[in-house]
PDB file of C-alpha atoms in Angstrom:
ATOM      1  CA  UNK I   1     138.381 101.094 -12.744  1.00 46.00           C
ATOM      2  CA  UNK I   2     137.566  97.525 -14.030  1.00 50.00           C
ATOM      3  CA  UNK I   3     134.885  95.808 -11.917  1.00 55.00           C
ATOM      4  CA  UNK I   4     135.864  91.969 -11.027  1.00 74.00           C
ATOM      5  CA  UNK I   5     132.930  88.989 -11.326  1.00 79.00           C
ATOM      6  CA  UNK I   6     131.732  90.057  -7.372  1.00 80.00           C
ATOM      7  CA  UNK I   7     131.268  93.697  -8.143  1.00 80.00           C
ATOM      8  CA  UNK I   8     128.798  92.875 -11.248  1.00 83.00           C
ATOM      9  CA  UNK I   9     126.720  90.622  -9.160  1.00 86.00           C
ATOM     10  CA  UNK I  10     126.556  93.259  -6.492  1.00 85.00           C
ATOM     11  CA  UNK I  11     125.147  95.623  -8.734  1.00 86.00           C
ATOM     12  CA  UNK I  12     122.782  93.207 -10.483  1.00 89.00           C
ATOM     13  CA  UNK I  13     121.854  92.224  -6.553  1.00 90.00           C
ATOM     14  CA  UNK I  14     121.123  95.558  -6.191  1.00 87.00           C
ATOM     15  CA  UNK I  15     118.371  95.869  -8.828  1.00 90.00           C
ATOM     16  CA  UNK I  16     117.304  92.358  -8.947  1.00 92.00           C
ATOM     17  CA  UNK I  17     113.532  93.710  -8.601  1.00 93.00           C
ATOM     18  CA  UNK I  18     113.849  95.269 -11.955  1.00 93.00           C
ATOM     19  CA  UNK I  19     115.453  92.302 -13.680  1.00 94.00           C
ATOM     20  CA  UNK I  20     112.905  89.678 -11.953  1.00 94.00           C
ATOM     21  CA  UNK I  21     110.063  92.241 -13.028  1.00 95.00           C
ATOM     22  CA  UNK I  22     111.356  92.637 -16.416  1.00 95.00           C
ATOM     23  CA  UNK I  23     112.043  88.569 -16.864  1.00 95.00           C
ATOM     24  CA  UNK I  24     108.657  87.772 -15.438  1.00 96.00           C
ATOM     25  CA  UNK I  25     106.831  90.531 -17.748  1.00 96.00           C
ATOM     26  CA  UNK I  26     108.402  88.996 -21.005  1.00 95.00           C
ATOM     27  CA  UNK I  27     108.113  86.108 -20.151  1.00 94.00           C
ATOM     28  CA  UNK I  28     104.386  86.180 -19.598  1.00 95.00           C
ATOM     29  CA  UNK I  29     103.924  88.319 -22.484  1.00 95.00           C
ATOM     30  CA  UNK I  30     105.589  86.099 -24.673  1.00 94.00           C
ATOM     31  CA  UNK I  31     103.425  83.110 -23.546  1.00 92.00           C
ATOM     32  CA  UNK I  32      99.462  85.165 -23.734  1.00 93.00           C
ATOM     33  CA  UNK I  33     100.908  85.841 -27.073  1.00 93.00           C
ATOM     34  CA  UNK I  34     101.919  82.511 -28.219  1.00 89.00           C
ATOM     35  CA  UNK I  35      98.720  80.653 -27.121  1.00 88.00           C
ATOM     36  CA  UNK I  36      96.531  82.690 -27.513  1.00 89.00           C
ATOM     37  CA  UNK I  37      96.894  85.488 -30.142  1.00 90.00           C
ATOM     38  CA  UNK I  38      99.033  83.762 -32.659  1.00 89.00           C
ATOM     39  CA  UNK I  39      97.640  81.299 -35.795  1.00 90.00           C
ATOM     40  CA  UNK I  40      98.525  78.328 -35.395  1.00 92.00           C
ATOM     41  CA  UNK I  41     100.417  77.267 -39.197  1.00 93.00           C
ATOM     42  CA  UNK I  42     100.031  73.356 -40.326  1.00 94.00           C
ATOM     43  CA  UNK I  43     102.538  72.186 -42.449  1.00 94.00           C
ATOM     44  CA  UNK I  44     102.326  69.478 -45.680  1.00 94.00           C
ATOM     45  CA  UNK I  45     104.684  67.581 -48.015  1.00 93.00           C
ATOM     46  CA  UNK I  46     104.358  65.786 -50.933  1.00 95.00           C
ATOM     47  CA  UNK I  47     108.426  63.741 -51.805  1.00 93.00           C
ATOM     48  CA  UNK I  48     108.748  63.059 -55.743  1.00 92.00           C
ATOM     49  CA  UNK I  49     111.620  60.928 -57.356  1.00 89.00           C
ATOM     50  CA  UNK I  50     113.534  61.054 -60.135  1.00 85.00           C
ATOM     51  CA  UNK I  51     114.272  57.329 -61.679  1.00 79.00           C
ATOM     52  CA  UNK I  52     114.909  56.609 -65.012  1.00 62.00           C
ATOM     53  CA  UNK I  53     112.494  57.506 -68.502  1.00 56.00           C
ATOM     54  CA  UNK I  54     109.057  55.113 -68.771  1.00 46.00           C
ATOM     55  CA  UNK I  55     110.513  53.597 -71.931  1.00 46.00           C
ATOM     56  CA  UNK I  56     113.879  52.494 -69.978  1.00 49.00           C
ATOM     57  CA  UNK I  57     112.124  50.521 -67.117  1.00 49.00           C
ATOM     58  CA  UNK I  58     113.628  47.033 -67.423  1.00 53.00           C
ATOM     59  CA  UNK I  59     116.676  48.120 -68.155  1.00 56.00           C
ATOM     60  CA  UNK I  60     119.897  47.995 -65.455  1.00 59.00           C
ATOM     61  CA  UNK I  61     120.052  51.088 -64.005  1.00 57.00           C
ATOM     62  CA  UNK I  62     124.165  52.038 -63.904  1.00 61.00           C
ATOM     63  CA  UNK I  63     125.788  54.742 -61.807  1.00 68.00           C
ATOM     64  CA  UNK I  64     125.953  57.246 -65.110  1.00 70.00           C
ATOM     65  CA  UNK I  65     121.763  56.854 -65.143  1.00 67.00           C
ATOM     66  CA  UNK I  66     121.437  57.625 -61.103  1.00 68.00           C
ATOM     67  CA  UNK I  67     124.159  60.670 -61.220  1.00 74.00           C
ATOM     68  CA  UNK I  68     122.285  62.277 -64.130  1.00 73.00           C
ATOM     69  CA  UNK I  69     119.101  62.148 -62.205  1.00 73.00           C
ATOM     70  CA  UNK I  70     120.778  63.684 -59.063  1.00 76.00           C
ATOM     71  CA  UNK I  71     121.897  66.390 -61.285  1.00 79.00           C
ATOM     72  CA  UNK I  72     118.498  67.021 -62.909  1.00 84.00           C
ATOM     73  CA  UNK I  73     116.834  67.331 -59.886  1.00 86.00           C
ATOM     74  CA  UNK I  74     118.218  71.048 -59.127  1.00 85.00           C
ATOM     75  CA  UNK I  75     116.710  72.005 -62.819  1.00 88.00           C
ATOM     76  CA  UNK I  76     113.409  70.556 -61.620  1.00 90.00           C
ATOM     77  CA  UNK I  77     113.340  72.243 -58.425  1.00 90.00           C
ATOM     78  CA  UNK I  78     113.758  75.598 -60.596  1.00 91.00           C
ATOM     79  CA  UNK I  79     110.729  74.541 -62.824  1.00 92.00           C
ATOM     80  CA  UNK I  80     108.249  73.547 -60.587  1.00 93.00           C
ATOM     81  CA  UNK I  81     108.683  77.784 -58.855  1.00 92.00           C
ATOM     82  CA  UNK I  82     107.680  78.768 -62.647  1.00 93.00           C
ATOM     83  CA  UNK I  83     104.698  80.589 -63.321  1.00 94.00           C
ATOM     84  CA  UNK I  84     104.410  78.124 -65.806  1.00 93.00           C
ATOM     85  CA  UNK I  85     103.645  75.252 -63.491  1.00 94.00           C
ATOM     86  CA  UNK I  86     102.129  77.538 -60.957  1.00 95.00           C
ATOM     87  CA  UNK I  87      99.781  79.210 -63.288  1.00 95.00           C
ATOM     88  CA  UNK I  88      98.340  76.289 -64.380  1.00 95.00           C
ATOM     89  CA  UNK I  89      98.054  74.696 -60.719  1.00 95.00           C
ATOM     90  CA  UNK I  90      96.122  78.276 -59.928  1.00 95.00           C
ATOM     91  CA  UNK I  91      93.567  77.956 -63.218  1.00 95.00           C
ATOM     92  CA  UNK I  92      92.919  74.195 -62.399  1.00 95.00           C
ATOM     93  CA  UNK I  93      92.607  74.801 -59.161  1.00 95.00           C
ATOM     94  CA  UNK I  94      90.651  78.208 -57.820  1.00 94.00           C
ATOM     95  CA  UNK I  95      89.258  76.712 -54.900  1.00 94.00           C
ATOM     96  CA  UNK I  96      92.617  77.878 -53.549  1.00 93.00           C
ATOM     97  CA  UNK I  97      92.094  81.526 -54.451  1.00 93.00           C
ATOM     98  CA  UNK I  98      96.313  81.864 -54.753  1.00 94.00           C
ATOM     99  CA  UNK I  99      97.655  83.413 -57.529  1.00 94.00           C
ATOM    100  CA  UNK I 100     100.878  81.723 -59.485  1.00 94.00           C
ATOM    101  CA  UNK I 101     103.293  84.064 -57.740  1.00 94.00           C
ATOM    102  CA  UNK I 102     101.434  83.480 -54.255  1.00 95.00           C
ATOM    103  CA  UNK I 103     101.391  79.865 -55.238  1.00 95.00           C
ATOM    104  CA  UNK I 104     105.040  80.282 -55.946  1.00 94.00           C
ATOM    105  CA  UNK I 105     106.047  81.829 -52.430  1.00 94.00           C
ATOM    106  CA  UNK I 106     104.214  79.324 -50.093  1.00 94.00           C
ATOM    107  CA  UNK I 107     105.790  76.021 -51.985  1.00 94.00           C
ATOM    108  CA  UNK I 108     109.079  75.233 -50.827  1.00 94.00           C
ATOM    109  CA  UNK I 109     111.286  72.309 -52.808  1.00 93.00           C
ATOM    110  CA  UNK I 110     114.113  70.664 -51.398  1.00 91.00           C
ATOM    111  CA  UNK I 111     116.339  67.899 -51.329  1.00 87.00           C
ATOM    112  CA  UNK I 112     118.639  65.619 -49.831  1.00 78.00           C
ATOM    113  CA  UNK I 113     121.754  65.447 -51.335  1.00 77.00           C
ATOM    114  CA  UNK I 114     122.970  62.775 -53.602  1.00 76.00           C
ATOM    115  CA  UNK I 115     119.608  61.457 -53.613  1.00 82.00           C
ATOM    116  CA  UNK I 116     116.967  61.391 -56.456  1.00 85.00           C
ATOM    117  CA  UNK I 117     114.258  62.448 -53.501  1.00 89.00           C
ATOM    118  CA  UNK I 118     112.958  66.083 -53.744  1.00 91.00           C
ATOM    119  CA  UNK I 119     110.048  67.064 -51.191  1.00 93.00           C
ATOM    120  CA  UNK I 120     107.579  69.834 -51.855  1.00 95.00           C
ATOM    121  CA  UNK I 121     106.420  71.799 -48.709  1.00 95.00           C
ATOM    122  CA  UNK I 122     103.845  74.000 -47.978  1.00 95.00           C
ATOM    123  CA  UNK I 123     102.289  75.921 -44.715  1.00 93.00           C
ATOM    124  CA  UNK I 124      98.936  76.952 -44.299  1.00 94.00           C
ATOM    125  CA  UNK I 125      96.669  78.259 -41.390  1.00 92.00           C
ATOM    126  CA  UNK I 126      94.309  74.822 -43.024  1.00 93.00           C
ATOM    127  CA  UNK I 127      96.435  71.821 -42.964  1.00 93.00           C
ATOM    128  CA  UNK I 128      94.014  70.185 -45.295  1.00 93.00           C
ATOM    129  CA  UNK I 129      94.477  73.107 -48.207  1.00 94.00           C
ATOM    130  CA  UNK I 130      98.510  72.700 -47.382  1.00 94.00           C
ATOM    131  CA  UNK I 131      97.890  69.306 -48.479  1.00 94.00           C
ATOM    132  CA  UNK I 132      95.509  69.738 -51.031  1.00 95.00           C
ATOM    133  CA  UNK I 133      98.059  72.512 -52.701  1.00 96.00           C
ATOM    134  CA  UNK I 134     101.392  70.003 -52.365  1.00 95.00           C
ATOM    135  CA  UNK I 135      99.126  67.528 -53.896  1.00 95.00           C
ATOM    136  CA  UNK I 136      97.927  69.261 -57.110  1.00 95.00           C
ATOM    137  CA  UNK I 137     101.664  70.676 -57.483  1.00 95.00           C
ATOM    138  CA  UNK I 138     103.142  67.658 -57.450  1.00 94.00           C
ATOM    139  CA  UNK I 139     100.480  66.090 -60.096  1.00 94.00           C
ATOM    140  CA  UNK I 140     100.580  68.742 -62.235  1.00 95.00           C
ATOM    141  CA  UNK I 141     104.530  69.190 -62.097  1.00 94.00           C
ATOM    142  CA  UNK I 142     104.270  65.312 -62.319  1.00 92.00           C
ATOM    143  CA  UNK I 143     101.979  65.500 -65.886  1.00 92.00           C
ATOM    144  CA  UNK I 144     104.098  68.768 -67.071  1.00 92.00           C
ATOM    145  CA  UNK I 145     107.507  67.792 -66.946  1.00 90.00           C
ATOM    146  CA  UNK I 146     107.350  65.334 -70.137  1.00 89.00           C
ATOM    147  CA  UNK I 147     106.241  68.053 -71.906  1.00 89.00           C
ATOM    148  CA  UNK I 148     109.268  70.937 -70.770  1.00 86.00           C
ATOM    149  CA  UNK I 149     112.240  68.577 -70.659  1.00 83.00           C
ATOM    150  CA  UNK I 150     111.140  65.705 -72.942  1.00 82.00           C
ATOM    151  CA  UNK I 151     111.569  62.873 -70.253  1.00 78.00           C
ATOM    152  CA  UNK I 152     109.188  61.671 -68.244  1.00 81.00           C
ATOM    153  CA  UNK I 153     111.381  60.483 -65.499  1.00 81.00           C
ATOM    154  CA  UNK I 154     109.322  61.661 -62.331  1.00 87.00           C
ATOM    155  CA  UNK I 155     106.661  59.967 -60.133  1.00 87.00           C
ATOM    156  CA  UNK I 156     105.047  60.536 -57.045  1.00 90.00           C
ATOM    157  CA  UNK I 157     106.134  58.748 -53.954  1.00 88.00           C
ATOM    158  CA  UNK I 158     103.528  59.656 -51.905  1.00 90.00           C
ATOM    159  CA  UNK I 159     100.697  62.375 -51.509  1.00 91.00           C
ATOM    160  CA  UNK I 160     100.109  64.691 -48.299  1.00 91.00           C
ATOM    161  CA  UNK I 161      97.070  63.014 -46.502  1.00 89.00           C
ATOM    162  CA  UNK I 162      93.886  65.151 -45.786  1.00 86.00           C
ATOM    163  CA  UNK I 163      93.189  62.773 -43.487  1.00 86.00           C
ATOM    164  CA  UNK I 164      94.908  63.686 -40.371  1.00 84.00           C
ATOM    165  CA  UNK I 165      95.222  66.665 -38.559  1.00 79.00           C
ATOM    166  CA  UNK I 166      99.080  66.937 -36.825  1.00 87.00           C
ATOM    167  CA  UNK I 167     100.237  69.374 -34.455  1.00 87.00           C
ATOM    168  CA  UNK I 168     100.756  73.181 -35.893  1.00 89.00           C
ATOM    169  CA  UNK I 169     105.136  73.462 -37.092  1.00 89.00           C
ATOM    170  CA  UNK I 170     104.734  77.250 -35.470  1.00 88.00           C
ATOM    171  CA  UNK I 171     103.800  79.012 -33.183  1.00 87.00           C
ATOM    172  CA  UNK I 172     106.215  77.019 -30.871  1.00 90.00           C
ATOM    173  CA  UNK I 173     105.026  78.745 -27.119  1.00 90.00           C
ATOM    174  CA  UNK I 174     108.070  77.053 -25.642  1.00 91.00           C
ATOM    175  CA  UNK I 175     110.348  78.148 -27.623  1.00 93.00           C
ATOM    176  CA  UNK I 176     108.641  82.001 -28.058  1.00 93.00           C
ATOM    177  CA  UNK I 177     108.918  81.678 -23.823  1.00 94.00           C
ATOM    178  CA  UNK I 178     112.603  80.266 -23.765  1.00 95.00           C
ATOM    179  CA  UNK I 179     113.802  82.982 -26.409  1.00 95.00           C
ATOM    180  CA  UNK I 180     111.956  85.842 -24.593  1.00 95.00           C
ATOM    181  CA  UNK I 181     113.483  84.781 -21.662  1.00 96.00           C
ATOM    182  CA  UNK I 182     116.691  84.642 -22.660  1.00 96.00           C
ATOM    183  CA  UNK I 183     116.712  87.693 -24.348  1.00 96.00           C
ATOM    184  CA  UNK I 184     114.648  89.634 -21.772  1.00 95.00           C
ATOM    185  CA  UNK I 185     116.861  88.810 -18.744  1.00 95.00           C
ATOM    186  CA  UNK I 186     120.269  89.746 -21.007  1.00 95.00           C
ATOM    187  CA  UNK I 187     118.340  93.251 -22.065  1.00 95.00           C
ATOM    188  CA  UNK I 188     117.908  93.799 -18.181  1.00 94.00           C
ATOM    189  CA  UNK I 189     121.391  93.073 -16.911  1.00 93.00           C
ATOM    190  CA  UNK I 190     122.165  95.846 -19.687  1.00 93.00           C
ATOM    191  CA  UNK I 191     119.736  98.204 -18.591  1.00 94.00           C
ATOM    192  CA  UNK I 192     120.952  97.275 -14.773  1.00 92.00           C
ATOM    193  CA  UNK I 193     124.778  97.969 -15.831  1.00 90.00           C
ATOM    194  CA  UNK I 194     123.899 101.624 -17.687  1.00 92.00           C
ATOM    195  CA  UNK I 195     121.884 102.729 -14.831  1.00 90.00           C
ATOM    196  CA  UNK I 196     124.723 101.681 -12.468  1.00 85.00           C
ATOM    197  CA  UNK I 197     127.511 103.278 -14.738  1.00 84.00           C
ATOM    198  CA  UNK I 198     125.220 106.780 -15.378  1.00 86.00           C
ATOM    199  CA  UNK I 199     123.993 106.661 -11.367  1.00 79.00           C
ATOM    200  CA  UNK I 200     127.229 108.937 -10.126  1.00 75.00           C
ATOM    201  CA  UNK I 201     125.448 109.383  -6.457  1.00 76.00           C
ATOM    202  CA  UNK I 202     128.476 109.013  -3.702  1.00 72.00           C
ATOM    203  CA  UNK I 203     126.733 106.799  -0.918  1.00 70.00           C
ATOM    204  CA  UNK I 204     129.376 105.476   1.585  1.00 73.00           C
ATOM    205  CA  UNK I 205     132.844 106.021   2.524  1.00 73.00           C
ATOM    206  CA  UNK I 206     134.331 103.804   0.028  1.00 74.00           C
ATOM    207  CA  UNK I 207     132.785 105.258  -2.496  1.00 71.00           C
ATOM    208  CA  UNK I 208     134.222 108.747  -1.412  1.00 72.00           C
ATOM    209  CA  UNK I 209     137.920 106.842  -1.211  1.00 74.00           C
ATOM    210  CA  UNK I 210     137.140 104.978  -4.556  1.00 71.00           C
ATOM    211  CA  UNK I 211     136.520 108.075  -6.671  1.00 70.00           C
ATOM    212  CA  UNK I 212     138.181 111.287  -5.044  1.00 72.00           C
ATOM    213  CA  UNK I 213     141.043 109.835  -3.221  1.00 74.00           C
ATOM    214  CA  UNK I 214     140.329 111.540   0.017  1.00 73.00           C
ATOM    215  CA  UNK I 215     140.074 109.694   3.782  1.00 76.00           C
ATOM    216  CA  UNK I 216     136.487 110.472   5.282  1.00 72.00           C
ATOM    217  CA  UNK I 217     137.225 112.652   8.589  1.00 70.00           C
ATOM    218  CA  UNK I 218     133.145 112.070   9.534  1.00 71.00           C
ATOM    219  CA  UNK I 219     129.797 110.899   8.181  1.00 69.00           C
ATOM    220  CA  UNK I 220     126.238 112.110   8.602  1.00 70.00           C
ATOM    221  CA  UNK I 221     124.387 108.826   9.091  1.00 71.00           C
ATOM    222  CA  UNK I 222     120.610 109.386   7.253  1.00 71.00           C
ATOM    223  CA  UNK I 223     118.302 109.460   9.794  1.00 72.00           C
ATOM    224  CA  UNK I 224     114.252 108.051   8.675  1.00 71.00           C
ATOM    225  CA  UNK I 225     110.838 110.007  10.088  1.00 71.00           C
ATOM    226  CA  UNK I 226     110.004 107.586  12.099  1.00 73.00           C
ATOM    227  CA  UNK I 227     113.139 107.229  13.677  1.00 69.00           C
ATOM    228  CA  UNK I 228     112.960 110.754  14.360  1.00 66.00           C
ATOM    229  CA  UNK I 229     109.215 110.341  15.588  1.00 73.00           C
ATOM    230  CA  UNK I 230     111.018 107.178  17.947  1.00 72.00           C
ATOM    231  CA  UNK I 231     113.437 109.702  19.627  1.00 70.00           C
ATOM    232  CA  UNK I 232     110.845 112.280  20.067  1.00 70.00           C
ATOM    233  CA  UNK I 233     108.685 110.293  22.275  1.00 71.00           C
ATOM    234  CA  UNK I 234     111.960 108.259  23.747  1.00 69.00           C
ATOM    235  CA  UNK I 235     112.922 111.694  24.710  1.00 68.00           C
ATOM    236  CA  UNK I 236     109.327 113.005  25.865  1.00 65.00           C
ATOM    237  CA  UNK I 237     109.064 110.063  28.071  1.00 64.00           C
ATOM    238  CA  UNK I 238     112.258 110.652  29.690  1.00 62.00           C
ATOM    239  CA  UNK I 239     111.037 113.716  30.721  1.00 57.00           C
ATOM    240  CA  UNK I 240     108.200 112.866  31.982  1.00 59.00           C
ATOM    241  CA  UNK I 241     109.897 110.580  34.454  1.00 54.00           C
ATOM    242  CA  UNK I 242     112.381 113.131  35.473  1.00 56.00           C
ATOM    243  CA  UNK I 243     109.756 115.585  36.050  1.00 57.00           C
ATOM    244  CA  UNK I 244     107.642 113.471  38.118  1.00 54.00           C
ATOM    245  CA  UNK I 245     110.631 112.185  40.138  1.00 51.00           C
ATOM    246  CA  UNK I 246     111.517 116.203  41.003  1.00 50.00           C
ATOM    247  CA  UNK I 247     107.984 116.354  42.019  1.00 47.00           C
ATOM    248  CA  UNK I 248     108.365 113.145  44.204  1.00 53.00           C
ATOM    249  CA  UNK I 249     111.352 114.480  45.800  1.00 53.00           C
ATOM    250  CA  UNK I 250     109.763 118.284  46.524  1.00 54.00           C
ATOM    251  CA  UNK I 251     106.908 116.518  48.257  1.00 53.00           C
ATOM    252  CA  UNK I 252     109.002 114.647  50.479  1.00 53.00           C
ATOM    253  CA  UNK I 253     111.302 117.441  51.973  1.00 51.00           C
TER     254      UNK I 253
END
């Protein structure tokens, strides 16, 4: 039988202990985590255009010159994640200690579309070697390029500065805490549902009507210890005044 909306909160209502404790846990969890156990990664960029050849500056740039430039870009975004241009960032460069293929996995390229921008990205527990590795990428990408496609076409439109010091791009604690959350409090209204739908313990009368179809003739109420221990001594003391009124009355006749 289908529960409606009021018989899931009921059950829910029922356990709500478990699914506050099991919220409140994550949550908490999630947070130590965040602040305190996770590295904190920095994040630089370098952004390099695309514009016409050296020996064409002065010339009118038309719509055929800007569209071939657009399309070039995705060629150069596969060149610069070469071992080619990475080795020779990694031999001019060992202060990093990254290898070409290291080199090649922590710089990301992109660009916007229709536009002769492309950005090169990279993350770093040191914000100032991120920017220090976007920088020498983009210079020697910059100083390469004439030399793979013939064209020197590419310049720098500005460097990552070593200078500053911005906030970390991950771990985001707020996030980590809204996500656990989130997730935590839908994995307990799960686990709240399964132990409801395996718990097949008959407690009241509906529940006898619900799932064997029989009318209850009586009930055994559950009685507690101490309600036990209550109608002991209610009963003791009862006693005790009925005794001492049979003594009350023998002494008077």
């Amino acid at each position: 039988m289908e529960l409606d909306l009021r018989g899931y909160v009921k059950i829910i209502k029922k356990r709500i202990w478990l699914l506050l404790a099991i919220v409140l846990f994550s949550s908490v969890a999630s947070g130590v985590v965040s602040f305190f156990f996770l590295t904190p990664i920095y994040e630089a960029s370098t952004k390099l255009i695309v514009n016409k050849p050296a020996e064409a500056v002065g010339q009118q740039l038309n719509i055929n010159d800007v569209t071939f430039n657009i399309q070039v870009i995705n060629t150069y975004k596969e060149v610069i994640k070469t071992h080619y241009i990475m080795g020779i960032v990694a031999a001019e460069y060992p202060q990093f200690g990254l290898t070409s293929s290291e080199l090649i996995e922590k710089v990301k390229v992109s660009s916007v579309n229709n536009t002769q921008v492309m950005t090169l990205v990279a993350q770093d527990k040191d914000y100032v070697k991120a920017a220090n590795i976007v920088n020498a990428v983009s210079k020697v990408f910059q100083r390469e390029i004439p030399k793979v496609m013939k064209v020197d076409n590419v310049s720098i439109l500005n460097e990552a500065s070593v200078n500053v010091q911005p906030a970390p791009v991950k771990p985001n604690p707020v996030l980590n805490v809204a996500i656990s959350f989130v997730v935590s409090m839908m994995a307990a209204v799960g686990l709240i549902l399964l132990l409801e739908y395996l718990d097949d313990t008959i407690r009241t009368e509906a529940d006898v009507e619900q799932y064997l179809g029989l009318p209850t003739l009586s009930a055994i109420m559950k009685i507690k210890d101490e309600d036990l221990a209550k109608s002991s001594r209610k009963t003791e003391s009862i006693a005790k005044v009925g005794d001492k009124k049979h003594v009350n009355a023998t002494t008077s006749n």
